[in-house]
XYZ file of C-alpha atoms in Angstrom:
682
model
C 46.354 -130.738 48.776
C 44.952 -134.460 49.189
C 41.197 -135.333 48.177
C 38.754 -137.651 49.751
C 37.225 -140.619 48.201
C 33.824 -141.794 49.263
C 33.120 -144.221 52.297
C 30.690 -147.086 51.852
C 27.455 -146.478 53.794
C 27.627 -146.512 57.930
C 25.540 -146.992 60.762
C 25.738 -143.827 62.045
C 24.613 -142.671 58.690
C 21.258 -144.700 59.273
C 21.042 -143.206 62.635
C 21.031 -139.781 60.961
C 18.289 -140.812 58.417
C 16.512 -142.110 61.377
C 16.532 -139.032 63.165
C 15.700 -137.291 60.011
C 12.551 -139.418 59.326
C 11.511 -138.895 62.698
C 11.476 -134.958 62.398
C 9.423 -135.454 59.201
C 7.000 -137.512 60.866
C 6.543 -134.921 63.657
C 5.422 -132.568 61.055
C 3.175 -134.542 59.542
C 1.708 -135.384 62.731
C 1.163 -131.986 63.925
C 4.263 -131.814 66.438
C 5.939 -128.754 65.729
C 9.892 -128.268 65.711
C 11.059 -126.075 68.842
C 13.508 -123.056 67.916
C 16.146 -125.022 69.398
C 15.821 -128.220 67.483
C 18.464 -128.933 65.057
C 17.675 -128.072 61.169
C 18.902 -130.921 58.834
C 18.925 -130.100 55.482
C 19.210 -131.837 52.071
C 22.691 -129.937 51.782
C 23.611 -131.652 55.104
C 22.350 -135.020 53.601
C 24.803 -134.675 50.559
C 27.802 -133.923 52.836
C 27.195 -136.655 55.213
C 26.768 -139.122 52.389
C 29.690 -137.586 49.996
C 32.314 -136.659 52.538
C 32.185 -139.188 55.296
C 30.335 -137.000 57.794
C 29.229 -139.074 60.893
C 25.870 -137.633 61.768
C 25.532 -135.662 65.122
C 24.482 -138.068 67.893
C 20.824 -137.291 69.681
C 20.757 -135.287 72.741
C 18.514 -134.515 75.079
C 20.077 -131.080 75.695
C 18.652 -130.039 72.573
C 15.015 -131.121 73.109
C 14.983 -129.742 76.666
C 16.633 -126.535 76.237
C 14.110 -123.541 77.459
C 16.441 -120.826 76.801
C 17.695 -118.699 73.694
C 21.556 -118.216 73.124
C 23.793 -118.341 70.461
C 26.218 -121.480 70.322
C 28.556 -123.515 68.228
C 29.190 -127.288 68.011
C 31.824 -129.478 66.359
C 32.559 -132.983 65.424
C 35.788 -134.332 63.747
C 35.909 -137.718 62.030
C 39.263 -138.984 60.605
C 40.440 -141.613 58.258
C 44.217 -142.683 57.187
C 44.831 -142.439 53.430
C 47.423 -143.772 50.762
C 49.416 -141.291 48.853
C 46.923 -141.523 46.095
C 44.242 -140.538 48.663
C 42.701 -144.183 48.859
C 41.731 -145.466 52.420
C 42.772 -146.773 54.405
C 46.715 -146.062 53.814
C 49.833 -145.008 55.279
C 50.751 -141.633 53.835
C 48.407 -139.072 55.372
C 45.279 -138.420 57.882
C 42.203 -137.064 56.525
C 39.986 -135.203 58.917
C 36.690 -134.087 58.145
C 35.515 -131.165 60.973
C 31.701 -130.432 60.861
C 30.733 -127.046 62.330
C 27.142 -126.747 63.461
C 25.270 -123.221 64.161
C 23.251 -124.525 67.704
C 21.982 -120.685 68.278
C 18.409 -120.851 69.279
C 17.041 -117.309 68.389
C 18.115 -117.107 64.831
C 21.339 -115.855 65.113
C 24.158 -116.020 62.592
C 27.587 -116.856 62.758
C 30.890 -115.984 60.836
C 34.572 -115.365 60.939
C 35.088 -119.030 61.584
C 38.525 -120.169 62.805
C 39.599 -123.790 63.292
C 42.920 -124.899 65.264
C 43.966 -128.558 65.704
C 47.811 -129.074 65.795
C 50.685 -127.289 64.205
C 51.373 -130.204 61.590
C 47.601 -130.520 60.564
C 47.167 -128.296 57.482
C 43.131 -127.213 57.255
C 41.577 -126.689 54.120
C 39.113 -124.734 52.559
C 35.232 -124.965 53.057
C 33.816 -127.954 51.448
C 30.469 -127.723 51.895
C 27.356 -126.197 53.980
C 27.051 -122.653 53.005
C 23.982 -123.109 51.356
C 22.858 -119.362 50.910
C 26.568 -118.450 50.023
C 26.651 -115.583 52.355
C 29.680 -116.546 53.934
C 27.776 -117.089 57.563
C 26.530 -119.994 59.393
C 22.892 -119.457 59.432
C 20.800 -121.165 62.187
C 20.716 -125.061 61.529
C 23.518 -124.845 59.134
C 26.508 -127.463 58.947
C 29.503 -126.490 57.353
C 32.192 -129.202 56.569
C 35.939 -128.575 56.268
C 39.013 -130.897 55.303
C 42.323 -131.037 57.037
C 45.393 -133.445 56.584
C 48.273 -134.545 58.262
C 51.068 -136.453 57.167
C 51.751 -139.761 59.003
C 55.342 -139.823 60.248
C 57.128 -142.900 61.382
C 56.555 -142.138 64.953
C 52.913 -142.233 64.296
C 53.536 -145.725 62.537
C 55.594 -147.075 65.835
C 52.975 -145.821 67.943
C 49.995 -147.003 66.088
C 47.845 -144.511 67.175
C 47.390 -140.633 67.293
C 44.851 -138.183 69.080
C 43.472 -134.796 67.776
C 41.045 -132.129 68.750
C 39.963 -129.389 66.855
C 38.887 -126.052 68.538
C 36.395 -123.899 66.582
C 35.562 -120.292 67.208
C 33.021 -117.915 65.614
C 31.653 -114.321 66.025
C 27.781 -113.766 66.511
C 26.913 -111.834 63.475
C 25.329 -108.525 65.268
C 26.420 -108.932 68.404
C 30.211 -109.146 68.284
C 30.584 -111.920 70.700
C 32.557 -114.956 70.444
C 31.376 -118.522 70.495
C 33.700 -121.979 70.940
C 33.486 -125.559 71.229
C 35.948 -128.359 71.319
C 35.367 -131.222 69.044
C 34.296 -135.028 69.543
C 34.515 -137.417 67.219
C 30.883 -138.011 66.732
C 28.706 -136.179 69.097
C 28.128 -132.195 68.713
C 27.112 -131.900 72.506
C 30.448 -133.495 73.690
C 34.001 -132.812 73.872
C 36.664 -135.432 73.483
C 39.639 -136.156 71.142
C 39.527 -138.067 67.808
C 41.437 -141.231 67.876
C 43.416 -142.610 64.478
C 44.606 -145.945 64.322
C 47.626 -146.530 62.221
C 47.733 -149.922 61.712
C 49.438 -152.261 59.094
C 52.029 -149.262 58.379
C 55.743 -149.858 58.690
C 59.100 -147.972 58.134
C 62.138 -149.112 56.619
C 62.698 -147.605 53.390
C 63.445 -143.966 52.592
C 63.122 -141.972 48.962
C 65.462 -139.050 48.058
C 64.514 -137.246 44.926
C 66.353 -134.884 42.852
C 66.451 -133.451 39.548
C 68.604 -131.245 36.937
C 68.114 -129.514 33.626
C 69.083 -131.385 30.521
C 70.245 -129.930 27.098
C 69.217 -131.711 23.879
C 72.082 -134.010 24.133
C 71.699 -135.128 27.453
C 74.163 -132.686 29.205
C 73.321 -131.135 32.732
C 72.555 -127.331 32.327
C 70.225 -127.300 28.951
C 66.794 -126.404 28.806
C 65.202 -129.189 26.973
C 64.202 -131.755 29.448
C 64.834 -132.521 33.287
C 66.178 -135.539 34.779
C 64.518 -136.749 37.689
C 66.557 -138.824 40.150
C 65.115 -141.040 42.737
C 67.280 -142.859 45.130
C 65.474 -145.713 47.322
C 67.612 -146.754 50.758
C 67.103 -149.474 52.755
C 66.840 -148.173 56.612
C 65.351 -151.170 58.041
C 67.013 -153.164 60.915
C 69.808 -155.194 60.340
C 69.342 -157.956 57.912
C 65.983 -156.673 56.828
C 65.148 -157.017 53.139
C 61.987 -155.686 51.064
C 60.347 -157.271 48.313
C 57.235 -156.344 45.806
C 58.687 -152.592 45.437
C 56.534 -150.081 43.943
C 57.756 -146.690 42.904
C 55.135 -143.702 41.959
C 55.218 -140.211 40.868
C 52.290 -138.359 39.703
C 54.290 -136.585 37.256
C 55.743 -139.830 35.554
C 53.530 -142.465 36.661
C 54.954 -145.964 37.984
C 58.457 -146.417 37.540
C 58.996 -150.131 37.032
C 62.889 -150.897 37.558
C 65.904 -149.124 38.991
C 68.816 -148.510 36.574
C 71.464 -149.082 39.005
C 72.112 -150.590 42.760
C 69.678 -153.834 42.374
C 73.016 -156.122 42.705
C 72.746 -158.650 45.272
C 69.134 -159.978 44.802
C 67.226 -159.157 41.781
C 63.824 -157.301 42.751
C 64.973 -157.433 46.376
C 65.996 -154.191 48.428
C 68.894 -155.910 50.349
C 70.563 -154.231 53.647
C 72.773 -151.643 52.504
C 71.650 -151.365 48.797
C 70.646 -147.948 47.287
C 68.528 -148.342 44.090
C 68.687 -145.441 41.465
C 65.900 -144.631 39.394
C 66.689 -141.867 36.407
C 63.579 -140.902 34.700
C 63.372 -137.964 31.897
C 60.825 -135.232 32.527
C 59.537 -132.760 30.124
C 57.943 -129.695 32.315
C 54.656 -128.217 31.527
C 54.362 -124.978 30.213
C 52.953 -123.586 33.395
C 56.422 -124.890 35.047
C 58.505 -123.332 32.401
C 56.919 -120.249 33.079
C 56.768 -120.511 36.813
C 60.726 -121.392 36.591
C 60.294 -124.285 39.016
C 59.329 -128.034 38.966
C 57.560 -129.350 42.393
C 57.790 -133.016 42.532
C 57.482 -135.664 44.994
C 57.571 -139.641 44.666
C 55.976 -142.149 46.935
C 57.417 -145.927 47.096
C 55.923 -148.640 48.839
C 57.219 -152.219 49.719
C 56.677 -155.348 51.561
C 59.064 -156.615 54.232
C 60.363 -160.019 54.028
C 61.100 -160.120 57.987
C 57.945 -158.241 59.279
C 54.093 -159.556 59.247
C 53.167 -159.791 55.324
C 50.195 -157.585 56.074
C 52.186 -154.535 57.035
C 53.030 -151.987 54.132
C 56.252 -150.223 54.143
C 55.946 -146.888 52.484
C 57.736 -143.774 52.476
C 56.998 -139.992 50.636
C 60.545 -138.562 48.967
C 62.352 -135.738 50.313
C 65.236 -133.923 48.259
C 67.902 -134.566 51.094
C 66.518 -136.278 54.201
C 66.010 -139.807 54.675
C 63.455 -139.048 57.405
C 62.160 -136.093 55.736
C 59.044 -135.796 53.563
C 59.407 -132.617 51.849
C 58.433 -131.693 48.526
C 61.356 -131.672 45.715
C 61.536 -128.161 44.147
C 63.761 -127.969 40.927
C 64.935 -124.465 39.868
C 64.430 -124.139 36.032
C 64.469 -120.152 36.066
C 67.312 -120.071 33.762
C 65.162 -121.780 31.399
C 62.549 -119.421 31.828
C 61.782 -117.197 28.674
C 61.062 -113.355 29.447
C 60.251 -110.253 27.711
C 60.247 -106.965 28.316
C 58.805 -103.899 27.039
C 59.298 -100.138 27.255
C 57.340 -97.775 25.783
C 58.140 -93.508 25.493
C 56.472 -90.993 23.547
C 57.195 -87.245 22.576
C 54.788 -84.779 21.313
C 55.828 -83.756 17.912
C 54.495 -81.535 14.876
C 52.663 -83.185 12.139
C 55.862 -84.464 10.152
C 57.162 -86.002 13.044
C 60.756 -84.313 12.779
C 60.813 -81.650 15.479
C 58.436 -80.187 18.592
C 55.014 -79.658 17.964
C 51.535 -80.647 19.333
C 49.957 -82.578 16.232
C 50.854 -85.857 17.113
C 52.828 -87.994 19.578
C 55.834 -90.339 18.476
C 56.045 -93.620 20.530
C 59.062 -95.818 20.924
C 58.507 -99.415 21.702
C 61.851 -101.162 23.099
C 61.469 -104.725 23.198
C 64.224 -106.873 24.833
C 64.635 -110.695 24.962
C 65.220 -110.978 28.584
C 66.031 -114.813 28.512
C 69.308 -116.667 29.486
C 71.441 -117.797 26.340
C 70.024 -121.473 27.639
C 66.622 -120.579 25.981
C 65.692 -120.884 22.313
C 64.970 -117.414 20.108
C 61.448 -115.948 20.565
C 59.292 -115.965 17.124
C 56.089 -114.081 16.319
C 57.077 -111.330 18.650
C 54.133 -108.803 18.245
C 53.754 -105.355 19.893
C 50.020 -104.170 20.608
C 48.716 -100.893 22.166
C 46.236 -101.839 24.975
C 44.824 -98.326 25.001
C 44.702 -97.189 21.296
C 44.193 -101.006 19.565
C 43.892 -99.342 16.392
C 47.279 -97.795 16.251
C 49.671 -98.925 13.592
C 52.919 -100.068 14.945
C 55.922 -100.743 12.680
C 59.296 -102.558 13.194
C 61.204 -104.154 13.976
C 63.983 -101.758 12.887
C 66.666 -103.659 14.326
C 66.521 -107.245 13.963
C 70.128 -108.080 14.056
C 70.236 -111.534 11.873
C 66.879 -110.499 9.991
C 65.447 -113.672 10.634
C 62.434 -112.743 12.458
C 63.811 -114.310 15.503
C 64.231 -112.148 19.160
C 67.432 -113.865 20.290
C 68.209 -113.781 24.056
C 69.631 -110.548 24.837
C 68.539 -108.802 21.238
C 67.046 -105.845 21.459
C 64.244 -104.761 18.917
C 62.650 -101.081 17.997
C 58.922 -100.388 16.802
C 57.609 -96.969 16.688
C 54.219 -95.703 16.263
C 52.441 -92.265 16.370
C 48.892 -91.132 17.548
C 47.372 -88.178 16.751
C 46.697 -85.613 19.352
C 42.900 -84.733 19.949
C 41.095 -81.744 21.748
C 40.559 -83.887 24.665
C 44.431 -84.404 25.302
C 45.351 -80.983 25.417
C 42.651 -80.274 27.724
C 43.695 -83.023 29.953
C 47.183 -81.967 29.700
C 48.555 -85.519 29.017
C 48.138 -88.821 27.462
C 48.369 -91.974 29.440
C 48.475 -95.441 27.634
C 49.937 -98.903 27.575
C 51.107 -101.645 25.555
C 51.967 -105.206 25.502
C 54.545 -107.521 23.788
C 54.036 -111.192 22.987
C 55.929 -113.790 21.919
C 56.323 -117.688 21.457
C 59.275 -119.896 22.328
C 59.712 -123.723 21.293
C 60.292 -125.765 24.511
C 60.558 -128.979 23.182
C 57.086 -130.508 22.635
C 55.273 -127.570 23.721
C 55.073 -123.805 22.767
C 55.628 -121.154 25.509
C 53.434 -117.868 25.383
C 55.559 -115.241 26.828
C 54.109 -111.744 27.398
C 55.157 -108.361 28.996
C 53.195 -105.077 29.937
C 55.135 -101.984 29.027
C 56.891 -99.635 31.216
C 58.030 -96.063 30.531
C 61.560 -96.537 32.210
C 61.891 -99.938 33.932
C 62.050 -103.472 32.544
C 61.137 -105.156 35.807
C 57.830 -102.885 36.452
C 54.638 -102.528 34.487
C 53.548 -98.949 34.661
C 51.534 -97.237 32.257
C 53.407 -94.567 30.108
C 52.277 -90.666 30.770
C 53.057 -88.324 27.950
C 52.925 -84.410 29.364
C 51.441 -82.380 26.894
C 50.733 -79.274 29.347
C 52.896 -77.197 26.767
C 50.510 -77.756 23.851
C 47.807 -75.779 25.778
C 47.117 -72.894 23.115
C 48.440 -69.554 24.065
C 47.314 -66.353 21.824
C 49.132 -62.819 23.264
C 47.452 -59.432 22.534
C 49.734 -56.048 22.954
C 48.107 -52.803 22.669
C 49.811 -49.731 22.716
C 48.947 -45.985 22.102
C 50.220 -43.020 20.712
C 48.710 -39.418 20.966
C 48.420 -36.981 17.960
C 50.558 -33.972 18.328
C 47.299 -31.752 18.454
C 45.928 -33.840 21.117
C 42.932 -34.507 18.781
C 43.496 -38.755 18.391
C 44.984 -41.463 20.069
C 46.372 -43.776 17.296
C 46.196 -47.601 18.919
C 48.479 -50.513 17.482
C 47.140 -54.158 18.298
C 49.990 -56.930 18.034
C 48.541 -60.601 17.785
C 51.127 -63.384 18.246
C 50.734 -67.155 18.671
C 52.823 -68.197 21.638
C 53.978 -71.295 23.377
C 55.952 -72.630 20.348
C 53.485 -75.385 20.168
C 53.076 -75.544 16.473
C 49.127 -74.973 16.464
C 47.408 -72.792 13.856
C 44.685 -70.245 15.053
C 41.645 -69.531 12.934
C 38.507 -67.478 13.348
C 40.622 -64.731 15.305
C 38.306 -61.803 16.862
C 39.736 -58.607 18.236
C 37.663 -56.319 20.169
C 38.294 -53.301 22.469
C 36.504 -53.794 25.741
C 35.964 -49.930 26.762
C 36.192 -47.740 23.513
C 33.710 -47.806 20.344
C 36.701 -48.352 17.943
C 36.643 -49.263 14.347
C 39.522 -51.837 14.236
C 41.287 -52.176 10.952
C 43.265 -55.687 10.200
C 45.194 -57.608 10.309
C 48.398 -56.862 8.702
C 51.025 -59.872 8.661
C 48.951 -62.792 7.338
C 51.908 -64.351 4.916
C 49.839 -67.010 3.542
C 46.589 -65.013 3.136
C 44.851 -67.701 4.736
C 42.907 -66.164 7.579
C 45.199 -68.558 10.189
C 47.407 -67.026 12.802
C 50.134 -69.713 12.442
C 52.809 -70.253 14.971
C 55.444 -67.923 13.078
C 53.248 -65.115 12.176
C 52.599 -61.981 14.149
C 49.512 -60.143 13.030
C 48.717 -56.197 13.483
C 45.829 -53.998 13.876
C 45.239 -50.392 14.141
C 42.673 -48.058 15.245
C 41.777 -44.384 15.714
C 40.062 -42.588 18.988
C 39.127 -38.998 18.911
C 40.050 -37.403 22.250
C 36.975 -35.850 23.970
C 37.333 -32.890 26.384
C 36.514 -35.107 29.072
C 39.511 -37.248 28.270
C 41.763 -34.342 28.548
C 39.864 -33.305 31.861
C 40.684 -36.615 33.074
C 44.219 -36.519 31.945
C 44.439 -40.119 30.251
C 42.471 -42.811 28.706
C 42.247 -46.476 30.358
C 41.072 -49.213 28.314
C 41.691 -52.528 27.126
C 41.082 -55.049 24.515
C 40.193 -59.096 24.037
C 41.460 -61.404 21.426
C 39.824 -64.968 20.760
C 40.588 -67.601 18.188
C 39.752 -71.303 17.885
C 42.377 -73.850 17.190
C 42.534 -75.065 13.537
C 41.878 -79.083 13.416
C 41.219 -79.135 16.974
C 37.446 -78.618 17.189
C 36.159 -77.270 20.156
C 39.461 -76.132 21.321
C 39.786 -72.284 21.525
C 42.046 -69.473 23.293
C 41.862 -65.885 24.084
C 43.820 -63.190 26.143
C 43.214 -59.690 27.701
C 45.824 -57.119 26.201
C 48.848 -55.736 27.803
C 50.771 -52.472 27.371
C 53.852 -54.283 26.682
C 53.980 -57.799 27.918
C 52.819 -60.943 26.511
C 52.931 -62.541 29.905
C 50.754 -59.938 31.379
C 47.228 -58.375 31.195
C 47.670 -54.794 32.428
C 45.094 -52.042 30.990
C 46.618 -49.664 28.245
C 46.818 -45.992 30.039
C 47.473 -43.035 27.681
C 48.479 -39.790 29.467
C 46.981 -36.613 28.359
C 48.157 -34.532 30.721
C 50.572 -32.896 27.867
C 47.574 -31.876 26.025
C 45.976 -29.918 29.060
C 46.788 -26.055 28.650
C 45.203 -24.005 31.765
C 44.232 -20.727 30.834
C 42.423 -17.930 32.781
C 40.810 -14.648 32.188
C 40.010 -11.514 34.266
C 37.905 -8.549 33.582
C 37.412 -5.921 35.864
C 34.734 -2.921 35.766
C 33.843 -0.125 38.318
C 30.905 1.903 39.179
C 30.738 5.170 41.083
C 28.878 5.211 44.205
C 26.718 8.455 44.777
C 25.398 9.266 48.471
C 21.716 10.632 47.596
C 21.560 11.382 51.375
C 24.693 13.753 51.194
C 23.597 15.977 48.533
C 24.535 13.394 45.739
C 28.176 13.320 46.630
C 30.582 10.704 45.513
C 30.733 7.996 48.137
C 33.262 5.311 46.511
C 33.688 3.212 43.665
C 32.270 -0.453 43.354
C 34.524 -2.773 41.510
C 33.261 -6.086 39.497
C 35.862 -8.890 38.752
C 34.714 -11.299 36.269
C 36.864 -14.605 36.171
C 36.467 -17.257 33.486
C 38.387 -20.580 32.959
C 39.092 -20.322 29.295
C 41.540 -23.177 29.041
C 40.685 -27.141 28.815
C 41.388 -28.130 32.312
C 39.597 -27.368 35.643
C 41.231 -24.684 38.031
C 40.986 -24.598 41.780
C 42.539 -22.368 44.614
C 41.367 -19.039 42.885
C 43.235 -16.069 44.541
C 42.177 -12.537 43.488
C 43.970 -9.674 44.923
C 43.589 -5.726 44.268
C 45.498 -3.341 45.876
C 42.442 -0.837 45.668
C 39.910 -2.872 47.639
C 39.546 -1.853 51.279
C 38.716 -5.157 52.126
C 41.402 -7.820 52.673
C 40.138 -9.122 48.906
C 37.579 -9.055 46.702
C 34.509 -11.183 47.622
C 32.947 -14.005 45.543
C 29.390 -13.287 44.849
C 27.026 -16.009 46.241
C 25.958 -18.637 43.646
C 28.859 -17.949 41.378
C 30.383 -21.446 41.873
C 28.161 -23.448 39.629
C 28.909 -26.560 41.540
C 29.945 -24.988 44.761
C 33.088 -27.277 44.778
C 35.655 -24.707 44.828
C 36.587 -25.613 41.160
C 36.803 -23.044 38.316
C 35.620 -25.651 35.573
C 36.168 -25.494 31.928
C 34.213 -22.438 30.732
C 32.689 -21.320 34.366
C 32.492 -17.608 35.331
C 33.081 -16.468 38.870
C 31.904 -12.919 39.583
C 33.794 -11.191 42.625
C 32.979 -7.556 44.206
C 35.043 -5.143 46.189
C 34.787 -1.522 47.196
C 37.171 1.381 47.253
C 36.128 4.382 49.475
C 37.225 7.837 47.804
C 39.544 10.010 49.372
C 40.454 13.817 48.609
C 43.485 12.534 46.809
C 41.447 10.497 44.579
C 38.907 13.346 43.730
C 42.062 15.852 43.292
């Protein structure tokens, strides 16, 4: 990108200031500005004076407008420049595009686009956004720069025309406003004329470069040799004198190394002057892997007018081109890579566990063999800056230098925290840094770690979901032979293979008022359930009649524990009857304890018929049925072959609950009558 130089004060600047003074005077004498008057600001004055912005010409269309509408206007000035951005020159054209918001009702504009020509490069905004709100407010003037390289055709023609097309969006409305530029008057449209005088052609500059080693042999990484080839491409018999070769990277280059053979200091017809200049790349260029250079040459023709300046900008291959020369030095670019992996281990670090994460850092010098070894190689963890990283463990020569292709291993560990276990993973990243001596400069090299790919920079995520603490409870029951008690056994284990230790183990039964004894199995007698221990508890429960009637006892227990050395981390489990992976209730079958038993008492009373001279009438039998077992009975069926009715009849209100069930201890009374016959009497 080229930059501007200040111009001398111009007549149009005086005109602009006059207009400004006129506006100020109108305020002082009480004449108000109209809504559509152009608002000139100090910002605009600064742009006008320091960036060669010709002020807008006065126009009656401003002062006489009676309507309110959004609008935009543009002007475009131009000037030629030298390679070093002085004016006038023969290298490029610098355009200054001024964009005006001519809206008359306070509308603001944004999304500014400028289109000039394919060979014109439009730069960024250089002034005008007073409010820094990225929109042209009413009355603001924005200024842009643009540049075009002057071609041989332009020099031959002597003048070129350009016009800018400007568009913008009206803020809040979405409509588009546009304008075509004018050289000076924002109310008109017209092309900008740029005269290219006193510029000629006839010399061409080719610029190439190769890397060198310390002995000056091609292909090393000590320096770069730039080669400039200056060709006489003028007409037959034309020669050039006062040749000046310049390059911003190396300064002025005075004399050629070869090719100045015929007339000394005269570029004769057919001659090619060769300049060879050593160049040491900057740190930025070494790290970028490329050098971008371009030379500039100027001379005077001995055969043309002495006022005409003959110039050319270098190209890497084309005598008629003007492209930047790009020299590939990527084989000389030093590079580091860092792979970081981690696994969760026990406190000692020699096996699986959950006490800490063991990290391995693999550092590789990815540079080619052309580069120097790296020194001061350091690995730091960005997430855990206090982590102690040891190594390297594999310095081949034990010289503290990481040679190209060499691999160093570093190690570190980080304690697992309660938060880590609750989160289920640990995420972090590291960085490796090193330095390389590249001639007279020191290159600082670095790389962010990746967990697998040297070309990427992703964080390392260590999965510790397997460290979630897990305690398990098995509850088993055995009924005593006499069905008087149930003997419970509770088995508590530390599950998961995590290596975690539990403390404050609490066991409670959720349904029964049990007195639980234990634990048994605390091998170290430290009240901590270690991962290899199995604790057992026992309790006895007295079976009730209700339990036997129900035929079973269902219940479940809960075990809770804190994780030792991990504050705030705890675990619990509901009991299962046979599996550490399930939480089924423990159901104890008591049907074998049920002993059904029934008793029947039968009595009879003679019936005397008083009205029939006291004769015997029959016998009334009473049947008392009692449930003398420990289980309720139902579907009671009483039969007697002496009863005249189909069966004895249950007397009213004898079934206590009227539910058809002869409960334990309940009596039912039946009654039936047998009529006497002569055979009975006989």
